[in-house]
Structures are given as structure tokens and as C-alpha cells.
PDB file of C-alpha atoms in Angstrom:
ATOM      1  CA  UNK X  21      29.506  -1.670 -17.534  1.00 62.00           C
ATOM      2  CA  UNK X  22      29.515   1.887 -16.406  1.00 70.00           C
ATOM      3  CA  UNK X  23      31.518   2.419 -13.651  1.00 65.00           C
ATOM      4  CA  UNK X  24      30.716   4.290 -10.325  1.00 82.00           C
ATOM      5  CA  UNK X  25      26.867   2.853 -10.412  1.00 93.00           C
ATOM      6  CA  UNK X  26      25.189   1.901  -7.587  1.00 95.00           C
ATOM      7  CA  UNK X  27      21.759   2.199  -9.033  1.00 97.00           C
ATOM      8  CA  UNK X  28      20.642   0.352 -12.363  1.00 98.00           C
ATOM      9  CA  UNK X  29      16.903   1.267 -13.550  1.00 98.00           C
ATOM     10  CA  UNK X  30      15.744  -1.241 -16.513  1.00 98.00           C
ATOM     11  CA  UNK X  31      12.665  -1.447 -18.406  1.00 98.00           C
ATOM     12  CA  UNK X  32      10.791  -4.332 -19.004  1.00 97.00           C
ATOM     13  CA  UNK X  33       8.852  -4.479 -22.458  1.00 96.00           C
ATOM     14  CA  UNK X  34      11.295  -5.019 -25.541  1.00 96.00           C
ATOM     15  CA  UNK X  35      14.253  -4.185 -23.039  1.00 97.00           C
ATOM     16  CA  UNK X  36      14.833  -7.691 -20.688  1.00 98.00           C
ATOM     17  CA  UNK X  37      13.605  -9.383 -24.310  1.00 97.00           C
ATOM     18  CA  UNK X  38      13.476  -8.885 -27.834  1.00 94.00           C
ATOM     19  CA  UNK X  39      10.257  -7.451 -29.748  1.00 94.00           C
ATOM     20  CA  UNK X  40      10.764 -11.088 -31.580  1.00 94.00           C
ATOM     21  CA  UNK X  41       8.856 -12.490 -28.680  1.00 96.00           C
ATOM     22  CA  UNK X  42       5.943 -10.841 -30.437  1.00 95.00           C
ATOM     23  CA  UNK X  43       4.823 -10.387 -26.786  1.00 95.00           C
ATOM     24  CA  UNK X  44       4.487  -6.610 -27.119  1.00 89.00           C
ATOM     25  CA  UNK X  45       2.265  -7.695 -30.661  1.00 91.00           C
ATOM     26  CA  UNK X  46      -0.012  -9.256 -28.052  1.00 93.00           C
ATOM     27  CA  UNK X  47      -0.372  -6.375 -25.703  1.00 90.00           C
ATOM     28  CA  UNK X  48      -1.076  -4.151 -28.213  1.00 90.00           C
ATOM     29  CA  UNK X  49      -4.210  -6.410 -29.850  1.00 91.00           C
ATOM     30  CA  UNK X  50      -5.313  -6.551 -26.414  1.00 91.00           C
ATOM     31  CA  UNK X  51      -5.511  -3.000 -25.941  1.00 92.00           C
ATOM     32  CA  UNK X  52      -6.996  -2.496 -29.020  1.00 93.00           C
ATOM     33  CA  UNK X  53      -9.825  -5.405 -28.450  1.00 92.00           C
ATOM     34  CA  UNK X  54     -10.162  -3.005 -25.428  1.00 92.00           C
ATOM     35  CA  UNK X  55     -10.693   0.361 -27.543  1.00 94.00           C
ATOM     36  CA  UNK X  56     -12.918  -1.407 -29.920  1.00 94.00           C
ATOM     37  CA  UNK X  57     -15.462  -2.629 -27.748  1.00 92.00           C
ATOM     38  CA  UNK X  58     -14.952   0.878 -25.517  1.00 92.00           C
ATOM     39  CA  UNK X  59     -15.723   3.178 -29.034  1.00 94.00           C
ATOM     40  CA  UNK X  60     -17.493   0.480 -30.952  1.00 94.00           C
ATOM     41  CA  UNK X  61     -15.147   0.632 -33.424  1.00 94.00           C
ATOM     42  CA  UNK X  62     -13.325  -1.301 -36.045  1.00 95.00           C
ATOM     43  CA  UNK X  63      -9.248  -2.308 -36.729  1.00 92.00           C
ATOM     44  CA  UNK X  64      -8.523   0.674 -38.591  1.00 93.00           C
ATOM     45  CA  UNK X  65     -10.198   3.112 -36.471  1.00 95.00           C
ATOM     46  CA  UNK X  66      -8.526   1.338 -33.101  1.00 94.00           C
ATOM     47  CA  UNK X  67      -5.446   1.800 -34.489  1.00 95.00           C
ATOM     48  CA  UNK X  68      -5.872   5.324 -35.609  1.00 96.00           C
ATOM     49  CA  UNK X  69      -7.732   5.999 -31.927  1.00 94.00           C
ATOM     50  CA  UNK X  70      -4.298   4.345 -30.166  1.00 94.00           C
ATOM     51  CA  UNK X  71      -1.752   6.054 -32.116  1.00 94.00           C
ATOM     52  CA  UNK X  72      -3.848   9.655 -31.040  1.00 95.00           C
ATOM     53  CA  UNK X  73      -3.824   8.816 -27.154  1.00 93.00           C
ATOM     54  CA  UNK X  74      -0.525   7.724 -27.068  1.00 90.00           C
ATOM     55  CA  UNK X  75       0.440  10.903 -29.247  1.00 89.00           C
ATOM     56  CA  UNK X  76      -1.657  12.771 -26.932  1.00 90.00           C
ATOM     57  CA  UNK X  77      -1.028  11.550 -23.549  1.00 88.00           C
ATOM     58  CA  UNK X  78       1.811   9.357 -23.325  1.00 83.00           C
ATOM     59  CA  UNK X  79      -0.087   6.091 -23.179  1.00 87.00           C
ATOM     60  CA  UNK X  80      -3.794   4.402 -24.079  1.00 92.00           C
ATOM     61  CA  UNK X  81      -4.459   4.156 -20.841  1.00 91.00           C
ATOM     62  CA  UNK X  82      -3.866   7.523 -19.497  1.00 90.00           C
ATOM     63  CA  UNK X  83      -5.202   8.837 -22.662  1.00 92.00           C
ATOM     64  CA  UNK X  84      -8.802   7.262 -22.085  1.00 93.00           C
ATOM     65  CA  UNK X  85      -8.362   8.630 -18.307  1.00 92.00           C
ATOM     66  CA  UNK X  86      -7.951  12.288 -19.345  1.00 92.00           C
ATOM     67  CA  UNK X  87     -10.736  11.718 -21.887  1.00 94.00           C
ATOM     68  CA  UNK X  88     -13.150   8.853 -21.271  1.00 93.00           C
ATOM     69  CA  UNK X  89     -12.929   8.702 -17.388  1.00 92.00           C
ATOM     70  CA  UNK X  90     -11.930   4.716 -17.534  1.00 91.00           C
ATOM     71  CA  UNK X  91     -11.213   2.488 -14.448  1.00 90.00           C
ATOM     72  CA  UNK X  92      -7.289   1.773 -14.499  1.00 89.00           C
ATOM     73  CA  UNK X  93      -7.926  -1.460 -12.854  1.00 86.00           C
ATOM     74  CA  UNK X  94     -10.646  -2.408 -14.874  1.00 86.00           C
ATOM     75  CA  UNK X  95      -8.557  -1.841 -18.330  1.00 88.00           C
ATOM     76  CA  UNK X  96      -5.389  -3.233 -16.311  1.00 86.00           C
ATOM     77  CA  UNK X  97      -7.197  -6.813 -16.406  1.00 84.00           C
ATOM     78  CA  UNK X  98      -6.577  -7.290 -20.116  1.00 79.00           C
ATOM     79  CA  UNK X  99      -2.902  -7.982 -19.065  1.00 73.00           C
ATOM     80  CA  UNK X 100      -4.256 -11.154 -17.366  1.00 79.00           C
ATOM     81  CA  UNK X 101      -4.929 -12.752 -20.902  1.00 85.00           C
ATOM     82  CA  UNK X 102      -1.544 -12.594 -22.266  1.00 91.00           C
ATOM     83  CA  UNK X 103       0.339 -15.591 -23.592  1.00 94.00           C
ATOM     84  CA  UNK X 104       3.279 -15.627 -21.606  1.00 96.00           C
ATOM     85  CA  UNK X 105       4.829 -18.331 -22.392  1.00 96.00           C
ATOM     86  CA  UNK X 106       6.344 -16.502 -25.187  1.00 97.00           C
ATOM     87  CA  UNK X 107       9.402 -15.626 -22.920  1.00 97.00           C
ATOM     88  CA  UNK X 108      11.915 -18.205 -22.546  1.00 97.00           C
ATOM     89  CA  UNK X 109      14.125 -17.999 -19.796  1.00 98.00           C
ATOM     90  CA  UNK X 110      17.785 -15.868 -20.164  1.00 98.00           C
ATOM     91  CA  UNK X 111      20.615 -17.583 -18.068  1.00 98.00           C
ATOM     92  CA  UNK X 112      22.909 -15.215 -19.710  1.00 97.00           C
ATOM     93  CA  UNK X 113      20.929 -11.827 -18.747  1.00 98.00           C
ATOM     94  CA  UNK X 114      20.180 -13.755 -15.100  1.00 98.00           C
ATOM     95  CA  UNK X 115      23.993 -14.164 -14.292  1.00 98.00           C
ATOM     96  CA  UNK X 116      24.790 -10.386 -15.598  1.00 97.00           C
ATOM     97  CA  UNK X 117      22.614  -8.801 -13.388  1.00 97.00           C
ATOM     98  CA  UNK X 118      23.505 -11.061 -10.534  1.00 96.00           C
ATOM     99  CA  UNK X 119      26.611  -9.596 -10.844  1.00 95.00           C
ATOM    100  CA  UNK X 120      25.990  -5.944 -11.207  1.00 95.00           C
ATOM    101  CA  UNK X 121      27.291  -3.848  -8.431  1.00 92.00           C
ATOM    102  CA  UNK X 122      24.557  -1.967  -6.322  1.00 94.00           C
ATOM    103  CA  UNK X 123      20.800  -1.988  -6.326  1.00 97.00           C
ATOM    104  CA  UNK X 124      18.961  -3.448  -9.440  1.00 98.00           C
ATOM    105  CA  UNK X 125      15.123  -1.341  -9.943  1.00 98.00           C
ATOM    106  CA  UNK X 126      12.547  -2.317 -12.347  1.00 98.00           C
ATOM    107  CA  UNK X 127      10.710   0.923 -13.826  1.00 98.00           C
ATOM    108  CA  UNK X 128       7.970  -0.296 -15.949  1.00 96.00           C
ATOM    109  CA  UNK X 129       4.415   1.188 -17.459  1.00 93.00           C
ATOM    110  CA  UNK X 130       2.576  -1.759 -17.177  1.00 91.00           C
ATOM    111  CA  UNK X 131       1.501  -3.214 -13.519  1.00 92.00           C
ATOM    112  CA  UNK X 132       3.375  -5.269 -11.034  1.00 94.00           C
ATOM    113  CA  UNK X 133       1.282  -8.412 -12.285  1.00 93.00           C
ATOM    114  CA  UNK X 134       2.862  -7.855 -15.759  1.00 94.00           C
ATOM    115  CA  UNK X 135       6.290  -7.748 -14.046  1.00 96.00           C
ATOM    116  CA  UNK X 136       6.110 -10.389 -11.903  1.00 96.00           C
ATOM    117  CA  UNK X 137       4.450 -12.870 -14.905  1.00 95.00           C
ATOM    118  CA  UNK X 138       7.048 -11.429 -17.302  1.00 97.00           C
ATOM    119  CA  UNK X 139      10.729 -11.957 -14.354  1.00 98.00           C
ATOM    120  CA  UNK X 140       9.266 -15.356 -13.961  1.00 98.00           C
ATOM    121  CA  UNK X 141       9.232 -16.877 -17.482  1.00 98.00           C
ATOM    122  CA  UNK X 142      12.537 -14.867 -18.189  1.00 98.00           C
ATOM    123  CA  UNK X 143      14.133 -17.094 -14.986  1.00 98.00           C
ATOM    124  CA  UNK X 144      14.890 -13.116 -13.286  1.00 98.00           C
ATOM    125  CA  UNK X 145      13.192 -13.410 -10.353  1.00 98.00           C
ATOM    126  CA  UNK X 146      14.230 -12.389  -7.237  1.00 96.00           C
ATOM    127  CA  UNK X 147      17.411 -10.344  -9.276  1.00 98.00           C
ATOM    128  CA  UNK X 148      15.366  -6.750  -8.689  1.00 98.00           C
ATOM    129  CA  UNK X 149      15.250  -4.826  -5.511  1.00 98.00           C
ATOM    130  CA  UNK X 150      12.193  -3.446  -6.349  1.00 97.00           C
ATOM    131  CA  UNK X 151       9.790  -2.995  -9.069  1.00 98.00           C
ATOM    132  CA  UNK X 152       8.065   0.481  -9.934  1.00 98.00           C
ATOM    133  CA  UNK X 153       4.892  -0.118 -11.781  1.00 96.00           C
ATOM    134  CA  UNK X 154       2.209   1.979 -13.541  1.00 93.00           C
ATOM    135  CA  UNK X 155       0.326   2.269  -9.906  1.00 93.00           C
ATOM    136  CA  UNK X 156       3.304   2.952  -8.305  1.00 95.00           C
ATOM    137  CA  UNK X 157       3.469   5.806 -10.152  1.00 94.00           C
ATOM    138  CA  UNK X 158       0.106   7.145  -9.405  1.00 92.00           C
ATOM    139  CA  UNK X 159      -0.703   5.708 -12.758  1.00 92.00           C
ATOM    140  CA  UNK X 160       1.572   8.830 -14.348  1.00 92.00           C
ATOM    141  CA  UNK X 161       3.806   6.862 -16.788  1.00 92.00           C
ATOM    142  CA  UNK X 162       7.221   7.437 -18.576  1.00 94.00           C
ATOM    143  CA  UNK X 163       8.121   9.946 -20.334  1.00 93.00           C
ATOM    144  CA  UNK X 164       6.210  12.108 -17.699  1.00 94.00           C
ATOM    145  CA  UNK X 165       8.647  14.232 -15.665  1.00 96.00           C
ATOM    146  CA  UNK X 166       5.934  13.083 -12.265  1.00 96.00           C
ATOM    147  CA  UNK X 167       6.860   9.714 -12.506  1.00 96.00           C
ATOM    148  CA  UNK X 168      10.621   9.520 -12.707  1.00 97.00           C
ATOM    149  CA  UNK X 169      10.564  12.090  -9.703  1.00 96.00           C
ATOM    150  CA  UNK X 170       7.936   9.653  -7.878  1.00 97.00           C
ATOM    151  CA  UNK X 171      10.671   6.767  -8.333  1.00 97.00           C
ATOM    152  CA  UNK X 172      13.644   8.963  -7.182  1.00 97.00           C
ATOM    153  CA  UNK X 173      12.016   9.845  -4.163  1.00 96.00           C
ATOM    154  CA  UNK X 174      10.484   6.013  -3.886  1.00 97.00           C
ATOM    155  CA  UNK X 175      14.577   4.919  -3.826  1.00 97.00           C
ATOM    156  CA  UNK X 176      16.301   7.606  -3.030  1.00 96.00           C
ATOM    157  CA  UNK X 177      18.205   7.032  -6.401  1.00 95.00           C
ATOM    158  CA  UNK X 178      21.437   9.552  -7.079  1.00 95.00           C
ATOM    159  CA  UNK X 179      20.899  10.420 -10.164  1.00 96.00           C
ATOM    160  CA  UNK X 180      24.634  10.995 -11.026  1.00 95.00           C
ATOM    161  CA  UNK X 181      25.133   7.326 -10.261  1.00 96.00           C
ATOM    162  CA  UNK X 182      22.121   5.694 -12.038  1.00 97.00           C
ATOM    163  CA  UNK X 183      21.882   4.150 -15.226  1.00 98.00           C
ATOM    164  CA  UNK X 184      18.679   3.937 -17.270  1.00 98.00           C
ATOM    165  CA  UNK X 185      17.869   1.470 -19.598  1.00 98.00           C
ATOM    166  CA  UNK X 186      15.168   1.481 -22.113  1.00 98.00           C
ATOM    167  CA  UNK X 187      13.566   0.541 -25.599  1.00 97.00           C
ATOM    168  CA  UNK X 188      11.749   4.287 -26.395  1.00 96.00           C
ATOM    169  CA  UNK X 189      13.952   7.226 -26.608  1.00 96.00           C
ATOM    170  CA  UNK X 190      11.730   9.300 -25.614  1.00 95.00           C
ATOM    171  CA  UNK X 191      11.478   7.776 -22.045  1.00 97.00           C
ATOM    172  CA  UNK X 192      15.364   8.704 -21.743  1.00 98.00           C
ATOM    173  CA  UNK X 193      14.854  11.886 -22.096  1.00 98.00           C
ATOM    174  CA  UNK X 194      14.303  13.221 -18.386  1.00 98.00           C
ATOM    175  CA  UNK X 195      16.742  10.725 -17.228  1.00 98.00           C
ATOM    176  CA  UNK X 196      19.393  12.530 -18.997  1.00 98.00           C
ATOM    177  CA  UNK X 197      18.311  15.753 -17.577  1.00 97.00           C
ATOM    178  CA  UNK X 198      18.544  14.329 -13.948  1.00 97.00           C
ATOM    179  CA  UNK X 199      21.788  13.580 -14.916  1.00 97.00           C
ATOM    180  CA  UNK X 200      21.483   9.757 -15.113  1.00 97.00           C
ATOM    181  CA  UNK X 201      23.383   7.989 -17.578  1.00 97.00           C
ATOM    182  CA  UNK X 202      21.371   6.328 -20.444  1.00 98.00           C
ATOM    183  CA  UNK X 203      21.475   2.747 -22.721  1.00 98.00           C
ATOM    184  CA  UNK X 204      19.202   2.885 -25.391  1.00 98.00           C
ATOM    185  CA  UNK X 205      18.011  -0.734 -25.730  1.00 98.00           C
ATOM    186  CA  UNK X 206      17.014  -0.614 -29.604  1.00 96.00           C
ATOM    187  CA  UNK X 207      17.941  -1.209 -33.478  1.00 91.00           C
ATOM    188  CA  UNK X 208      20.640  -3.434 -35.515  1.00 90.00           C
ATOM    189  CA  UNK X 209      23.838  -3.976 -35.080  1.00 91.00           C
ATOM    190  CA  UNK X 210      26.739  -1.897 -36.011  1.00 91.00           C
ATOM    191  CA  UNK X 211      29.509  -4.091 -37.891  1.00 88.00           C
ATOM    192  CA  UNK X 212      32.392  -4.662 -35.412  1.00 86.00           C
ATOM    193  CA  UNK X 213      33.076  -6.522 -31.903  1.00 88.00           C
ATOM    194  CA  UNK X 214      31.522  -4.015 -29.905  1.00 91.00           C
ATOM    195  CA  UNK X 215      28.018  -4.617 -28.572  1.00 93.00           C
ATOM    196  CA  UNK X 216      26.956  -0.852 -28.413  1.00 95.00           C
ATOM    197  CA  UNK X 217      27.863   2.595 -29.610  1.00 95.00           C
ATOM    198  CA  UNK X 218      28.542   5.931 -27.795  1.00 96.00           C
ATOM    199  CA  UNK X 219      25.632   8.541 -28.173  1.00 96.00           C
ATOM    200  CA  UNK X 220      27.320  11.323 -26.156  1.00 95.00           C
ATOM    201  CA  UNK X 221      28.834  11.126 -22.421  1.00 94.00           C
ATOM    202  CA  UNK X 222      27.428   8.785 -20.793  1.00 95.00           C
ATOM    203  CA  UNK X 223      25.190   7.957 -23.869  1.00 97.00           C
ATOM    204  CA  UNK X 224      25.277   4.530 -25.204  1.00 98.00           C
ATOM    205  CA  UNK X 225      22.725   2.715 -27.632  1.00 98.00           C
ATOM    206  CA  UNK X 226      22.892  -1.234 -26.952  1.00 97.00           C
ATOM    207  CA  UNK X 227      21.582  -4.018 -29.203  1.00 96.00           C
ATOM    208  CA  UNK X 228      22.377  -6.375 -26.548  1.00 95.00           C
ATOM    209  CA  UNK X 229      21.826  -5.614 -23.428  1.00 96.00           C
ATOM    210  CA  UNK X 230      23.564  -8.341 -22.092  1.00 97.00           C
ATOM    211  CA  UNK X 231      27.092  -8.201 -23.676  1.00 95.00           C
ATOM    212  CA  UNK X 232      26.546  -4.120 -23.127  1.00 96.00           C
ATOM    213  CA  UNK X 233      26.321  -5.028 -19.136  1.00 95.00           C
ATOM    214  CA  UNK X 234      29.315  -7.045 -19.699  1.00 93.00           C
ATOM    215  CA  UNK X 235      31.795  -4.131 -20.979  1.00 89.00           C
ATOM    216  CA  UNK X 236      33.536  -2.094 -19.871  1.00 77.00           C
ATOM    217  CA  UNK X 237      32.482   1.733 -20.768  1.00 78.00           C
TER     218      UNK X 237
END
């Protein structure tokens, strides 16, 4: 693990679990069922419609605030109908985090009800000190610069002694320019015994998080 961090700051989607879950598959046919019946629309023309507001505006759902007006909580609700018993519960992720030194913060896009459905069927709950979710954020999501600063100030994180997990790239971005260090949660193995590789200082990319939390780097 790194060392001198008191502050670790994980994602949730496709970060605490694999994409194989196809839980993220359901999230996004949800929020397309959502756009379709929004814009009368059809699969093709959801997809295209998605792809343009996240393009546009970081996510869907900000992207029909800026343009349609929506009600967050209203469009929220379609989290509600997820399958979660996709997840299966991680004792080896549980007992890593358990014993991570210093705070452990949950920075996600989706809501707390997502989080709290999600920790549950993965057996972490009760492992974070405190979960930032999409309304935490004043429903300004990652990779906007507003909402990282939001969940400094929230936890009075040091940057210099954070760590940052996530699946996207792009949401590591202003991490890195607070000064935070980074694990990129994402794509196959390198051949070898080690369970990441170095991006830069105090750049890794991980393709298990677990064993990653494990070393020492």
C-alpha cells in the first residue's frame, strides 16, 4: 500500500467489483429506459442521446439538468429497480480495508441508496467513514473540479496524503492535480507477480484492487 496515507478515497461502480457483475450493464439499460420514455425514442437513438450528455456534461443526469430541466430525485428512483443481488460478498477486499491505516471515504456518482444497497451485498459495510454521493455533491459529479473540492472541504482530506481510486481515468485527473496519489482500477493483467504497474510517481494502474492494497509501493 502507499505509505504515509491517512486518507483512502474509493469509487464504487466497477472499482469495489468487477464490470463482470454486469451490474453497471443494468444501470445503464435503466438509464436508457429512462431517456427513451423522456425523448420518445428508440435503442439506437438512447444510446446515441447518452453517449452526447455524458460527452457533454459529464453524466446523463446532469446532462438532462443543463438541458431538459429534470428532477434529480425523480430520475434517481430508477436506481431502486436494480438487481442487486449480482454482488456477492468480498471477504478478501473486507479484511484489506479493515486493515488500512487512516480514514476509509466512499466518493461515488450515484446516490447514497446505491451505496448503501451496493456495501451491503459486497459484506463492506460499516468499513467507510463516510460516503460522498451525487447529492452530496450538490449533484456536481466527478470529473468536475466543484465536486472533488466539495469533498475536500466535506473531510478535510490532505491531499498530499490521499489516495484515489477509480475505474475512469478521467475522474483521476484533478486528483492528481491536488496532489493526491492515484490507482487506476482498470484493464488486464500484465504477465508477472505483481498486481499493478507504475504510471508515474505516485501513479499506479491496478487490476486488483485487493492484492494492490496489499503491497507494498
Amino acid at each position: 500500500m502507499p505509505t504515509a496515507t491517512d486518507t483512502w478515497i474509493l469509487d464504487l461502480d466497477n472499482t469495489l467489483y468487477p464490470p463482470s457483475t454486469g451490474l453497471a450493464d443494468q444501470m445503464n439499460a435503466r438509464i436508457r429506459a429512462y431517456l427513451a420514455n423522456l425523448f420518445n425514442a428508440d435503442e439506437p437513438e438512447t444510446r446515441r442521446l447518452q453517449a452526447t450528455l455524458v460527452a457533454d456534461h459529464g453524466t446523463t443526469l446532469r446532462g438532462l439538468m443543463n438541458t431538459r430541466g429534470i428532477d434529480p430525485h425523480d430520475y434517481l428512483e430508477w436506481e431502486h429497480s436494480i438487481d442487486y443481488s449480482v454482488l456477492q460478498a468480498d471477504p478478501a477486499l473486507a479484511a484489506v480495508l479493515s486493515g488500512l491505516p487512516g480514514r476509509k471515504l466512499l466518493f461515488t456518482n450515484g446516490s447514497a441508496y446505491h451505496a448503501d444497497q451496493a456495501l451491503a451485498r459486497l459484506g463492506l459495510t460499516g468499513l467507510f467513514d463516510g460516503v460522498f454521493d451525487i447529492l452530496a455533491g450538490q449533484l456536481i459529479p466527478k470529473p468536475y473540479p466543484e465536486s472533488y473540492q466539495r469533498f475536500v472541504d466535506q473531510y478535510g482530506a490532505t491531499p498530499e496524503r490521499a489516495v484515489f481510486c477509480d475505474d475512469l481515468a478521467v475522474n483521476l485527473r484533478v486528483p492528481e492535480q491536488l496532489g493526491m496519489a492515484t490507482v487506476w482500477v482498470s484493464g488486464d493483467p500484465i504477465a508477472g507477480p505483481s498486481p499493478y504497474e507504475v504510471l508515474g510517481p505516485r501513479r499506479w494502474r491496478a487490476w486488483d484492487l485487493t492484492a494492490f492494497l496489499r503491497a507494498d509501493v
